[in-house]
XYZ file of N, CA and C in Angstrom:
591
model
N 20.728 -20.941 32.222
C 20.598 -21.151 30.944
C 20.891 -20.137 30.018
N 21.054 -20.425 28.583
C 21.288 -19.258 27.716
C 20.181 -18.849 27.030
N 18.746 -19.434 27.855
C 17.639 -18.568 27.016
C 16.995 -17.009 28.038
N 18.138 -16.919 28.837
C 17.322 -15.560 29.834
C 18.948 -14.749 29.717
N 20.147 -15.314 28.845
C 21.338 -14.871 28.980
C 21.902 -14.382 29.818
N 21.558 -15.127 31.066
C 22.814 -14.986 32.396
C 22.303 -16.518 33.391
N 23.529 -17.022 33.434
C 23.864 -17.981 33.997
C 25.112 -17.602 35.036
N 25.185 -18.582 36.323
C 26.206 -18.475 37.270
C 27.237 -19.029 36.487
N 27.002 -20.095 35.605
C 28.325 -20.956 35.104
C 28.748 -20.134 34.119
N 27.806 -19.047 33.224
C 29.111 -18.310 32.295
C 29.118 -17.088 32.878
N 28.084 -16.610 33.602
C 28.201 -15.302 34.081
C 27.920 -13.893 33.247
N 27.190 -14.754 32.010
C 26.957 -13.368 31.295
C 25.773 -11.990 32.086
N 25.765 -11.099 31.609
C 25.824 -10.144 32.263
C 23.875 -9.766 31.746
N 23.189 -10.018 31.972
C 21.782 -9.739 31.651
C 21.505 -8.253 30.978
N 21.697 -8.275 29.704
C 21.710 -7.015 29.041
C 20.191 -6.163 28.716
N 20.133 -5.185 28.520
C 18.994 -4.327 27.857
C 18.477 -4.543 27.025
N 17.577 -4.339 25.938
C 17.163 -3.941 24.449
C 18.139 -3.369 23.937
N 18.361 -3.897 22.604
C 19.707 -3.302 21.627
C 20.780 -3.870 22.379
N 21.360 -4.340 23.075
C 22.448 -5.007 23.483
C 22.648 -6.297 23.993
N 24.144 -6.777 23.790
C 24.029 -8.143 23.829
C 25.320 -8.458 24.869
N 25.315 -9.865 25.397
C 26.806 -9.856 26.045
C 27.089 -11.594 25.749
N 27.955 -11.925 25.817
C 28.705 -13.203 25.309
C 29.528 -13.763 26.364
N 30.118 -14.824 26.559
C 30.907 -15.510 27.099
C 32.160 -15.461 27.256
N 32.887 -14.385 26.072
C 33.953 -13.980 25.806
C 33.987 -12.633 26.774
N 33.390 -11.944 26.448
C 33.211 -10.960 27.562
C 32.225 -10.698 28.382
N 32.180 -11.425 29.253
C 30.938 -12.062 30.029
C 30.178 -10.699 30.693
N 30.701 -9.628 31.633
C 30.675 -8.481 32.140
C 30.290 -7.355 31.408
N 30.478 -7.331 30.032
C 30.190 -6.032 29.128
C 28.738 -6.466 28.440
N 27.921 -5.005 28.560
C 27.162 -5.320 27.358
C 27.226 -4.137 26.013
N 27.468 -4.636 25.102
C 27.748 -4.105 23.835
C 26.366 -4.066 22.847
N 26.670 -2.996 21.950
C 25.559 -2.461 20.732
C 25.635 -3.671 19.795
N 24.017 -3.806 19.888
C 23.542 -4.877 18.812
C 23.946 -4.435 17.676
N 24.452 -5.617 16.801
C 25.349 -5.657 15.579
C 24.730 -5.187 14.309
N 25.161 -4.085 13.734
C 24.137 -3.798 12.379
C 23.178 -4.628 11.756
N 21.689 -4.851 11.016
C 21.351 -6.129 10.524
C 20.908 -7.041 11.298
N 21.091 -6.807 12.701
C 20.452 -7.581 13.630
C 19.312 -6.812 14.675
N 18.839 -7.400 15.227
C 17.438 -6.847 16.330
C 17.913 -7.769 17.841
N 18.199 -7.143 18.739
C 18.707 -7.450 20.130
C 17.239 -7.323 20.989
N 16.611 -8.112 21.540
C 15.510 -8.027 22.228
C 15.662 -8.021 23.946
N 16.786 -8.111 24.319
C 16.976 -7.455 25.584
C 17.463 -9.187 26.493
N 18.695 -9.312 27.120
C 19.027 -10.209 27.430
C 19.365 -11.418 25.936
N 20.120 -10.979 25.263
C 20.620 -11.826 24.419
C 22.156 -11.733 24.327
N 22.597 -13.113 23.597
C 23.358 -13.532 24.377
C 24.525 -14.266 23.141
N 24.575 -13.264 21.851
C 25.303 -13.479 20.867
C 25.249 -12.576 19.834
N 26.545 -11.972 19.565
C 26.935 -10.993 18.606
C 25.936 -11.142 17.340
N 25.728 -12.097 16.815
C 25.455 -12.439 15.297
C 23.972 -13.344 15.896
N 22.835 -13.266 16.553
C 21.647 -13.995 17.473
C 21.219 -14.426 15.800
N 20.989 -15.803 16.159
C 20.610 -16.364 14.667
C 18.828 -16.571 14.995
N 18.656 -17.173 16.161
C 16.980 -17.958 16.762
C 16.701 -17.062 17.908
N 15.625 -16.698 17.807
C 15.018 -15.470 18.618
C 14.912 -16.375 19.848
N 14.012 -17.519 20.128
C 14.016 -18.417 20.865
C 15.591 -18.922 21.734
N 16.485 -18.732 21.285
C 17.833 -19.342 21.646
C 18.670 -18.400 22.256
N 18.391 -17.261 21.166
C 19.581 -16.215 21.485
C 18.419 -14.638 21.980
N 17.343 -14.548 21.584
C 16.455 -13.400 22.598
C 16.823 -12.559 21.521
N 17.341 -12.386 20.351
C 17.425 -11.914 19.168
C 17.162 -12.245 17.474
N 17.765 -11.765 16.862
C 17.819 -12.450 15.426
C 18.247 -11.769 14.129
N 18.700 -11.939 12.905
C 18.682 -11.156 11.733
C 17.796 -10.481 11.838
N 17.660 -8.823 11.337
C 16.915 -8.264 10.576
C 15.736 -8.653 10.226
N 14.407 -8.449 10.331
C 13.399 -9.246 9.421
C 13.174 -8.901 7.997
N 12.656 -9.527 7.545
C 12.261 -9.383 5.880
C 11.414 -7.671 5.967
N 12.155 -6.944 5.298
C 10.992 -5.421 4.963
C 11.276 -4.463 5.754
N 12.414 -4.819 6.616
C 12.569 -3.888 7.862
C 14.213 -3.905 7.855
N 14.926 -2.466 9.023
C 16.477 -2.374 8.575
C 16.260 -2.147 10.179
N 17.628 -2.581 10.272
C 18.209 -2.281 11.500
C 19.684 -1.978 11.921
N 19.839 -0.709 12.129
C 20.604 0.013 12.650
C 21.713 -0.689 13.834
N 22.767 -0.260 14.349
C 23.317 -0.943 15.247
C 22.296 -0.462 16.967
N 22.392 -1.442 17.460
C 21.852 -1.392 18.699
C 20.134 -1.542 18.582
N 19.575 -1.877 17.621
C 18.487 -2.049 17.241
C 17.708 -3.259 18.407
N 16.784 -2.881 18.689
C 15.485 -3.713 19.181
C 14.157 -3.474 19.268
N 14.038 -2.952 18.055
C 12.447 -2.825 17.392
C 13.059 -2.445 15.925
N 13.249 -3.387 15.001
C 13.213 -3.191 13.573
C 12.154 -2.386 12.913
N 12.894 -1.487 12.102
C 12.134 -0.214 11.443
C 11.859 -0.859 10.237
N 10.534 0.191 9.588
C 10.073 -0.619 8.425
C 10.544 0.266 7.260
N 10.984 -0.633 6.441
C 11.797 -0.314 5.026
C 10.570 1.298 4.511
N 10.925 2.300 4.432
C 9.668 3.524 3.756
C 9.422 3.004 2.468
N 8.082 3.694 2.348
C 7.448 3.674 1.245
C 8.156 3.470 -0.346
N 8.524 3.100 -1.505
C 9.109 2.939 -2.552
C 10.252 2.279 -2.671
N 10.693 1.843 -1.255
C 11.693 0.526 -1.044
C 11.451 -0.716 -0.282
N 11.798 -1.992 -0.307
C 11.574 -2.948 0.138
C 12.716 -3.625 0.773
N 12.893 -4.793 1.433
C 13.879 -5.670 1.950
C 13.630 -7.123 1.981
N 13.897 -7.716 0.428
C 13.289 -8.778 0.447
C 14.131 -9.869 1.266
N 15.577 -9.562 1.885
C 15.866 -10.722 2.705
C 16.264 -10.095 4.254
N 16.668 -10.882 4.982
C 17.340 -10.354 6.418
C 18.149 -9.749 6.383
N 18.551 -9.378 7.456
C 19.695 -8.380 7.777
C 20.090 -7.376 7.163
N 19.232 -6.201 6.665
C 19.396 -4.951 6.315
C 19.368 -4.120 7.115
N 20.583 -3.011 7.251
C 21.226 -1.927 8.017
C 20.302 -0.751 7.866
N 19.985 -0.488 6.705
C 19.655 0.867 6.995
C 18.324 1.161 5.812
N 18.275 2.734 6.381
C 16.774 2.876 4.760
C 17.366 2.907 3.424
N 18.769 3.063 3.459
C 19.494 3.527 2.099
C 19.565 2.094 1.422
N 19.807 1.015 2.188
C 20.375 -0.152 1.855
C 18.774 -0.994 1.709
N 17.725 -0.422 2.088
C 16.354 -0.876 1.773
C 16.354 -1.024 -0.150
N 16.305 -2.006 -0.599
C 16.164 -1.880 -2.209
C 14.913 -0.741 -2.632
N 15.414 0.043 -3.704
C 14.539 0.947 -4.174
C 13.684 -0.171 -5.335
N 12.964 0.386 -5.555
C 11.523 -0.439 -6.748
C 12.287 -0.426 -8.131
N 11.951 -1.384 -8.639
C 12.421 -1.161 -10.059
C 11.566 -0.230 -11.041
N 12.390 -0.252 -12.504
C 11.155 0.609 -12.958
C 9.858 0.173 -13.332
N 8.820 0.594 -13.545
C 7.539 -0.485 -13.657
C 7.106 -1.030 -12.135
N 7.625 -0.698 -11.266
C 7.091 -1.001 -9.917
C 7.043 0.347 -8.903
N 6.010 -0.444 -8.233
C 5.985 0.895 -7.173
C 5.554 0.309 -5.790
N 5.765 1.072 -4.579
C 5.419 0.444 -3.293
C 5.138 1.409 -2.387
N 3.460 1.382 -1.878
C 2.795 2.541 -1.461
C 2.792 1.942 0.206
N 3.150 1.088 0.723
C 3.148 0.652 2.117
C 4.352 0.333 2.878
N 4.966 1.117 3.993
C 6.082 0.816 4.590
C 6.421 -0.851 4.984
N 7.534 -1.060 5.501
C 7.607 -2.884 5.728
C 7.193 -4.004 4.800
N 7.755 -3.852 3.476
C 7.256 -4.485 2.416
C 8.562 -5.383 1.885
N 8.569 -6.586 1.367
C 9.302 -7.425 1.175
C 9.341 -7.212 -0.143
N 8.566 -6.744 -1.121
C 8.744 -6.755 -2.306
C 7.927 -5.531 -2.635
N 7.656 -4.834 -4.263
C 7.138 -4.015 -4.788
C 5.709 -4.659 -5.594
N 4.724 -3.720 -5.918
C 4.012 -4.534 -6.655
C 4.268 -3.904 -8.152
N 3.763 -4.559 -9.077
C 3.468 -4.574 -10.207
C 2.511 -3.120 -10.936
N 2.933 -2.149 -11.712
C 2.142 -0.859 -12.694
C 1.322 -2.189 -13.409
N -0.124 -1.333 -13.748
C -0.575 -1.760 -14.849
C -0.155 -1.884 -16.137
N -0.773 -2.408 -16.997
C -0.192 -2.784 -19.049
C -0.604 -1.340 -19.265
N -1.054 0.135 -18.394
C -1.426 1.428 -19.101
C -0.609 2.216 -18.314
N 0.463 1.832 -17.204
C 1.126 2.775 -16.746
C 2.476 2.264 -16.573
N 3.393 3.242 -16.132
C 4.723 3.118 -15.610
C 4.781 3.806 -14.719
N 6.414 3.439 -13.905
C 6.905 4.028 -12.560
C 8.629 4.457 -13.056
N 9.268 4.988 -12.285
C 10.600 4.966 -12.191
C 11.269 4.026 -10.562
N 12.464 4.086 -10.811
C 13.024 3.588 -9.621
C 12.825 4.450 -8.095
N 12.273 3.379 -7.244
C 11.614 3.797 -6.286
C 10.385 4.608 -5.909
N 9.314 4.153 -7.019
C 8.035 4.781 -6.868
C 7.456 4.643 -6.122
N 6.747 5.435 -5.510
C 5.205 4.907 -4.324
C 3.989 4.839 -5.336
N 4.402 5.401 -6.656
C 2.450 5.134 -7.336
C 2.953 4.980 -8.957
N 2.313 4.686 -10.043
C 2.240 4.729 -10.640
C 1.837 5.651 -11.621
N 2.296 6.185 -12.754
C 1.884 7.505 -13.995
C 1.206 6.971 -15.164
N -0.314 7.177 -15.323
C -1.151 6.447 -16.514
C -0.095 7.387 -18.023
N -0.120 6.050 -18.658
C 0.164 6.622 -20.030
C -0.666 8.011 -20.618
N -1.787 7.166 -20.756
C -2.594 8.824 -20.803
C -2.829 9.963 -20.593
N -2.994 11.035 -20.915
C -3.179 12.218 -20.561
C -4.718 12.359 -19.824
N -4.855 12.908 -18.260
C -5.878 13.157 -17.939
C -6.745 11.779 -17.036
N -5.461 10.646 -16.551
C -5.917 9.473 -16.300
C -5.322 9.436 -14.896
N -6.201 8.853 -13.745
C -5.598 8.328 -12.719
C -5.082 7.018 -12.289
N -4.341 6.893 -11.613
C -3.600 5.272 -11.624
C -4.639 4.806 -10.456
N -5.190 3.829 -10.472
C -6.297 3.203 -9.457
C -5.663 1.835 -9.165
N -5.025 2.102 -7.665
C -3.881 0.743 -7.258
C -5.301 -0.372 -6.889
N -6.530 -0.107 -6.596
C -6.658 -1.542 -6.332
C -6.821 -2.502 -7.484
N -6.933 -1.955 -8.543
C -6.827 -2.614 -9.739
C -6.147 -2.660 -10.742
N -5.087 -1.669 -10.320
C -3.573 -1.098 -11.611
C -4.259 -0.836 -12.513
N -5.904 -0.215 -12.730
C -5.858 0.530 -13.944
C -5.678 2.044 -14.213
N -5.785 2.649 -15.606
C -5.501 3.823 -15.229
C -7.545 4.292 -16.040
N -8.251 4.794 -15.256
C -9.390 5.362 -14.957
C -9.220 7.195 -15.431
N -10.328 7.637 -16.129
C -10.060 9.219 -16.653
C -10.684 10.140 -14.930
N -9.942 11.053 -15.020
C -9.954 11.645 -13.853
C -11.420 12.528 -13.517
N -11.686 12.580 -12.510
C -12.863 13.518 -12.206
C -12.716 14.280 -13.493
N -14.009 14.745 -13.934
C -13.997 15.963 -15.273
C -14.020 15.602 -16.177
N -12.956 14.584 -16.973
C -12.537 14.332 -17.934
C -13.425 12.349 -18.226
N -13.812 12.465 -19.355
C -14.482 11.399 -20.277
C -13.458 11.353 -21.176
N -13.614 9.549 -21.840
C -12.693 8.911 -23.038
C -13.262 10.006 -24.001
N -12.120 10.186 -25.141
C -12.699 10.718 -26.380
C -13.688 9.558 -27.088
N -14.384 10.392 -28.186
C -15.588 9.437 -28.374
C -16.434 8.830 -27.940
N -16.691 9.622 -26.577
C -17.932 8.526 -25.617
C -17.617 7.089 -25.197
N -16.353 6.612 -25.658
C -16.250 5.105 -25.188
C -16.359 5.051 -23.701
N -16.631 3.862 -23.447
C -16.547 3.459 -21.970
C -15.464 4.018 -21.116
N -15.410 4.217 -19.965
C -14.151 4.548 -19.037
C -13.801 3.471 -18.491
N -13.046 2.980 -19.453
C -12.012 1.797 -18.661
C -10.434 2.003 -18.769
N -9.888 0.778 -18.007
C -8.298 0.923 -18.261
C -7.677 1.182 -19.888
N -7.363 2.222 -19.966
C -6.815 2.452 -21.412
C -5.305 3.046 -21.437
N -4.673 3.250 -22.400
C -3.499 4.418 -22.878
C -3.897 5.574 -23.154
N -5.142 5.364 -24.074
C -5.886 6.991 -24.538
C -6.092 7.535 -23.934
N -5.837 9.291 -24.365
C -5.700 10.413 -23.858
C -7.485 10.451 -22.832
N -7.940 11.440 -22.083
C -9.021 11.762 -21.583
C -9.219 13.188 -21.756
N -10.594 12.956 -22.415
C -10.653 14.977 -22.833
C -11.413 15.395 -21.731
N -11.459 16.838 -21.557
C -12.527 17.459 -20.421
C -13.689 17.384 -21.247
N -14.941 17.052 -19.891
C -16.600 17.340 -19.765
C -16.514 18.644 -19.889
N -17.429 18.536 -21.292
C -17.817 20.104 -21.891
C -19.228 20.629 -21.539
N -19.668 21.170 -20.357
C -21.228 21.338 -20.453
C -21.693 22.550 -21.401
N -22.608 22.733 -21.858
C -23.242 23.520 -23.138
C -23.273 24.999 -22.424
N -23.013 25.883 -23.310
C -22.708 27.595 -22.669
C -23.940 27.537 -22.782
N -24.048 28.802 -21.688
C -25.581 29.342 -21.007
C -26.146 30.354 -21.479
N -27.060 30.405 -21.930
C -28.005 31.802 -22.521
C -27.651 32.618 -22.208
N -28.225 34.151 -22.442
C -27.613 35.257 -22.441
C -28.374 36.176 -21.051
N -29.469 35.373 -20.708
C -30.267 35.572 -19.335
C -29.751 34.513 -17.924
N -28.693 33.721 -18.332
C -28.304 32.485 -17.232
C -26.899 32.939 -16.649
N -26.953 32.423 -15.317
C -25.369 32.504 -14.749
C -24.826 31.385 -14.504
N -23.920 30.932 -14.220
C -23.119 29.478 -13.678
C -23.337 29.455 -12.391
N -24.055 28.626 -11.656
C -23.994 28.411 -10.510
C -22.370 27.970 -10.234
N -22.129 27.129 -8.320
C -20.870 26.898 -8.191
C -20.980 25.490 -8.871
N -21.768 24.696 -8.821
C -21.541 23.651 -9.706
C -21.447 23.574 -11.071
N -21.650 24.256 -11.823
C -21.170 24.680 -13.353
C -22.487 24.400 -13.840
N -23.479 24.600 -13.377
C -24.938 24.523 -14.552
C -25.610 25.703 -14.783
N -26.098 25.833 -15.577
C -26.575 27.093 -15.954
C -28.089 27.523 -15.115
N -28.124 28.758 -14.386
C -29.217 28.935 -13.731
C -30.023 30.221 -13.726
N -30.901 30.800 -14.387
C -31.851 31.904 -14.526
C -31.230 32.869 -13.678
N -30.712 34.333 -14.550
C -30.278 35.070 -13.891
C -30.960 36.155 -13.078
N -32.067 36.265 -13.633
C -32.854 37.119 -12.410
C -33.122 36.219 -10.649
N -33.586 34.786 -10.914
C -33.703 33.915 -9.986
C -32.516 34.004 -8.999
N -31.276 33.776 -9.698
C -29.721 33.661 -8.977
C -29.596 35.300 -8.187
N -29.973 36.098 -8.934
C -29.567 37.492 -8.380
C -30.572 37.626 -6.888
N -32.108 37.063 -7.306
C -33.013 36.968 -5.855
C -32.503 36.268 -4.693
N -31.689 34.913 -4.752
C -31.160 34.220 -4.094
C -30.007 34.413 -3.633
N -29.004 35.029 -4.127
C -28.119 35.649 -3.721
C -28.317 36.890 -3.084
N -29.019 37.777 -3.440
C -29.197 39.229 -2.120
C -30.194 38.423 -0.658
N -30.877 37.651 -0.947
C -31.062 37.074 0.249
C -30.170 36.533 1.005
N -29.528 35.393 0.329
C -28.451 34.834 0.675
C -27.361 35.986 1.775
N -27.404 37.252 0.960
C -26.147 38.142 1.146
C -26.257 38.938 1.797
N -28.127 38.958 2.521
C -28.730 39.935 3.373
C -28.821 41.505 2.843
N -28.388 41.022 1.293
C -29.082 42.710 0.232
C -30.823 42.461 0.065
């Protein structure tokens, strides 16, 4: 039968993965056509149905150069919304205002109302300064070490965030590694003990 790509009647050669043979040239294995995947014993130059041809048009979100048996995921920043894509370059770039951070996708995700992106983006850029784009909610929140101006809540916004400033240390104080003021005499004692001095 045609399912296993070999029968006494047709004389088709049972070709390996990434190859096909047909009744037209029954004893020759040819490279799978670009835009298609040939899974072994493929019986068509343009396999349409996996169950009948043991091959198929390259699946959505993937590309298939010639001789493909394992469709390759479109890279991040790109997508394939239709079957039959032939190369990474022919995977479509995400449009402005959209991004894709996962390979092998059929489309891109939309940036939130407070962020933007340019073609082929893998993330969005926040409109406000010192904000990080949070992919899970599509929000722009103040980056670590920053806060909204005027002590507003840290919610999705276009507004810039400002550096969180700590009060200055007194004359007899040092700043420790976490940015807090500590008594200079105690600090020196701890340092000399830790440093073996």
